[in-house]
mmCIF file of C-alpha atoms in Angstrom:
data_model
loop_
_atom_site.group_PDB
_atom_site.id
_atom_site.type_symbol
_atom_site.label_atom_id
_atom_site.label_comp_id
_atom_site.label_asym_id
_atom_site.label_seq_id
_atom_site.Cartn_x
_atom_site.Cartn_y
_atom_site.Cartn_z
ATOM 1 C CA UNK R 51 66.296 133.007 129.129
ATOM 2 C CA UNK R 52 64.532 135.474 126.933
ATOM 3 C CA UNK R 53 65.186 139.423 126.922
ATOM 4 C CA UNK R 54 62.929 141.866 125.940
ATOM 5 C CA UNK R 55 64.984 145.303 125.221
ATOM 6 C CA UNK R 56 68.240 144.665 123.015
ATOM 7 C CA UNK R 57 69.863 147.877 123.229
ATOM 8 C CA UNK R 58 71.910 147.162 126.369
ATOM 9 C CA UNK R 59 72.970 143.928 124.587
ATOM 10 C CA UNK R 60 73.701 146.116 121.473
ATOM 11 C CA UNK R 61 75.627 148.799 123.445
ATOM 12 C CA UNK R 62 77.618 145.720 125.088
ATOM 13 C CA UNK R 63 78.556 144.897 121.974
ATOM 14 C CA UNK R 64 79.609 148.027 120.460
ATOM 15 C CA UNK R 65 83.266 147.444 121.195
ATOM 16 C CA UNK R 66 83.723 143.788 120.113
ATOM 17 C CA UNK R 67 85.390 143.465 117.268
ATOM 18 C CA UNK R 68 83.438 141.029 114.222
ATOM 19 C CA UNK R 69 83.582 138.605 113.521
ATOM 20 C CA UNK R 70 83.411 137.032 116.626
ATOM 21 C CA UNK R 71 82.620 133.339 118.034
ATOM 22 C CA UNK R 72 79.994 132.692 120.600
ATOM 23 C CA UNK R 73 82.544 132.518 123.163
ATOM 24 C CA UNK R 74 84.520 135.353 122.424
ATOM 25 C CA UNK R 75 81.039 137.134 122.391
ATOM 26 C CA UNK R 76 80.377 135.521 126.012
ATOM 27 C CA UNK R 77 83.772 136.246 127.218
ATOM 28 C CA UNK R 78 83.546 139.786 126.443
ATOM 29 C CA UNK R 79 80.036 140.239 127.922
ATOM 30 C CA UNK R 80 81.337 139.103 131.013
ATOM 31 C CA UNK R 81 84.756 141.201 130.744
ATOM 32 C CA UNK R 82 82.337 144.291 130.291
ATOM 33 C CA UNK R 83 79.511 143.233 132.399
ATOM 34 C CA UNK R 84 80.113 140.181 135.105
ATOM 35 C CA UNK R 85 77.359 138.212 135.970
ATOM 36 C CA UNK R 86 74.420 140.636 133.905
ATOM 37 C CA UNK R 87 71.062 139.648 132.479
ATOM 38 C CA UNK R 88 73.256 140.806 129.326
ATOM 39 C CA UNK R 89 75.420 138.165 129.795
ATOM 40 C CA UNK R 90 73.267 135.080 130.598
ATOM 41 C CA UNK R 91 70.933 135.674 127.395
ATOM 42 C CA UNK R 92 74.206 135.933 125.341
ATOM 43 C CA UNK R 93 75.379 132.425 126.891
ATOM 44 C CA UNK R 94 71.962 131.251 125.370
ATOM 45 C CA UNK R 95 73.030 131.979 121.914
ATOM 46 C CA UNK R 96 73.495 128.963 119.331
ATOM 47 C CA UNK R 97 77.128 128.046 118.723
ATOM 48 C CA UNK R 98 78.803 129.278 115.783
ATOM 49 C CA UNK R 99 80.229 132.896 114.965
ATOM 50 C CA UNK R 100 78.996 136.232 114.052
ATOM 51 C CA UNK R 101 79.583 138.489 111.520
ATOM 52 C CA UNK R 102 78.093 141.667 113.228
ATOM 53 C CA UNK R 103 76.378 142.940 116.135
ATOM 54 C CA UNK R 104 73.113 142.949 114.193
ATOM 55 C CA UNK R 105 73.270 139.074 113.555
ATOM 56 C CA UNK R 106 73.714 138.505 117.054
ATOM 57 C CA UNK R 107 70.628 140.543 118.408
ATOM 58 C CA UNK R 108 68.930 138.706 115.380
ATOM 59 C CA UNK R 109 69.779 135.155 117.421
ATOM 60 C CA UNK R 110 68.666 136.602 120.699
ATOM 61 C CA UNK R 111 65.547 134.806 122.691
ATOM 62 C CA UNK R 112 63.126 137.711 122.779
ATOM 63 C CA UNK R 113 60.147 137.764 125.054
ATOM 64 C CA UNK R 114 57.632 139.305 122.867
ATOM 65 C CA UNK R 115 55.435 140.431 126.368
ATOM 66 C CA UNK R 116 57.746 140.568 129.101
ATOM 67 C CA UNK R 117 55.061 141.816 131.322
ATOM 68 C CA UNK R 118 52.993 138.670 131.594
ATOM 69 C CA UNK R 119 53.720 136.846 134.954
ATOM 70 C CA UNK R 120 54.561 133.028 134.755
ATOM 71 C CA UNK R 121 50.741 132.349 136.159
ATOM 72 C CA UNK R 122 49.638 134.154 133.059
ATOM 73 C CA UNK R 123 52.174 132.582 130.623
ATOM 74 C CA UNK R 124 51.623 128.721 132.191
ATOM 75 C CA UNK R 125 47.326 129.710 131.517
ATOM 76 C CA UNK R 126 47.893 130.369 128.222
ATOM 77 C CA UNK R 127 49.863 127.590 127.391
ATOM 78 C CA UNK R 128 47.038 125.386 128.300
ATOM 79 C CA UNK R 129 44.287 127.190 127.993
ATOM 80 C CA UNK R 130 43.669 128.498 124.396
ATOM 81 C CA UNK R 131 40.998 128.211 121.622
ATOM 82 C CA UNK R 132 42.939 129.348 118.517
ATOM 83 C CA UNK R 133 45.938 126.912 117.689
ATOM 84 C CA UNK R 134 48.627 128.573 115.669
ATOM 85 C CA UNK R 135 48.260 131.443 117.426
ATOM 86 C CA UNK R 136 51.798 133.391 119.085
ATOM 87 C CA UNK R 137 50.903 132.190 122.480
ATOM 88 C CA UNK R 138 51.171 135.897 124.249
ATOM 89 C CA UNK R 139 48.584 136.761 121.472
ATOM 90 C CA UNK R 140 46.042 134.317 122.590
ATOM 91 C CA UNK R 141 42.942 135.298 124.920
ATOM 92 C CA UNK R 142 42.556 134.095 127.781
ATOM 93 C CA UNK R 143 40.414 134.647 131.319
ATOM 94 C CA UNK R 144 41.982 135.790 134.434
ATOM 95 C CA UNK R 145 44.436 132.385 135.670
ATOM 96 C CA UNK R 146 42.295 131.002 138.837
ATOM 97 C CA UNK R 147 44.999 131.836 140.771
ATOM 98 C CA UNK R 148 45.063 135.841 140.519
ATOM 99 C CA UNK R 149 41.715 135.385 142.435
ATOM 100 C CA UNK R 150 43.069 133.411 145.524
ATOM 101 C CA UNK R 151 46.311 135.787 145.192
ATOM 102 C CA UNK R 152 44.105 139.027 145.234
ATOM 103 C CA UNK R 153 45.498 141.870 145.254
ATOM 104 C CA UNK R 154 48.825 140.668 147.356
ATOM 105 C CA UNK R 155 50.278 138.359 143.802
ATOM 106 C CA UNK R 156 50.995 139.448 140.685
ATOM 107 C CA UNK R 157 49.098 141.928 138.833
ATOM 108 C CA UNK R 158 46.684 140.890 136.066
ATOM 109 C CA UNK R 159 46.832 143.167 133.072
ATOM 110 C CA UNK R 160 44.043 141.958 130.394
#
């Protein structure tokens, strides 16, 4: 799981006490906020512990360009002319399927 905005994650955290383990950090995430988008990406984070909220968002899974939809991000996975490129960077067409979809799926933004 990837997140895009860290502050709620960094607000979340303001109260935990550092340095903390992974677990701890997970435990408390779930104390505050059960079952949250917070919480999962936190569960995602490599084991070991943390000296400070800051080197925790630092380990997050960020989604560089959370508005993509999974048609767009599975297109330019595959379909790309500049290797090395950050794949949300990469240009791509419109994914065949936004034109059977119309304008019922997922909106394209080029």
């Amino acid at each position: 799981m990837k997140i895009a905005d860290t502050r709620r994650v960094e607000r979340l955290l303001g109260d935990l006490a550092f340095p903390a383990s992974k677990e701890r950090i997970v435990e408390h995430a779930h104390a505050e906020r059960p079952l949250s988008e917070e919480e999962r990406v936190l569960s995602s984070l490599p084991l070991g512990t943390y000296g400070s909220a800051a080197e925790v968002l630092r380990s997050l899974p960020i989604d560089p360009d959370p508005d993509r939809t999974a048609a767009e991000q599975a297109y330019q996975r595959r379909h790309h002319n500049k290797p090395g490129l950050a794949e949300h960077m990469r240009d791509t067409e419109r994914p065949p399927v936004q034109d059977e979809l119309g304008d019922e799926g997922p909106h394209w933004h080029p």
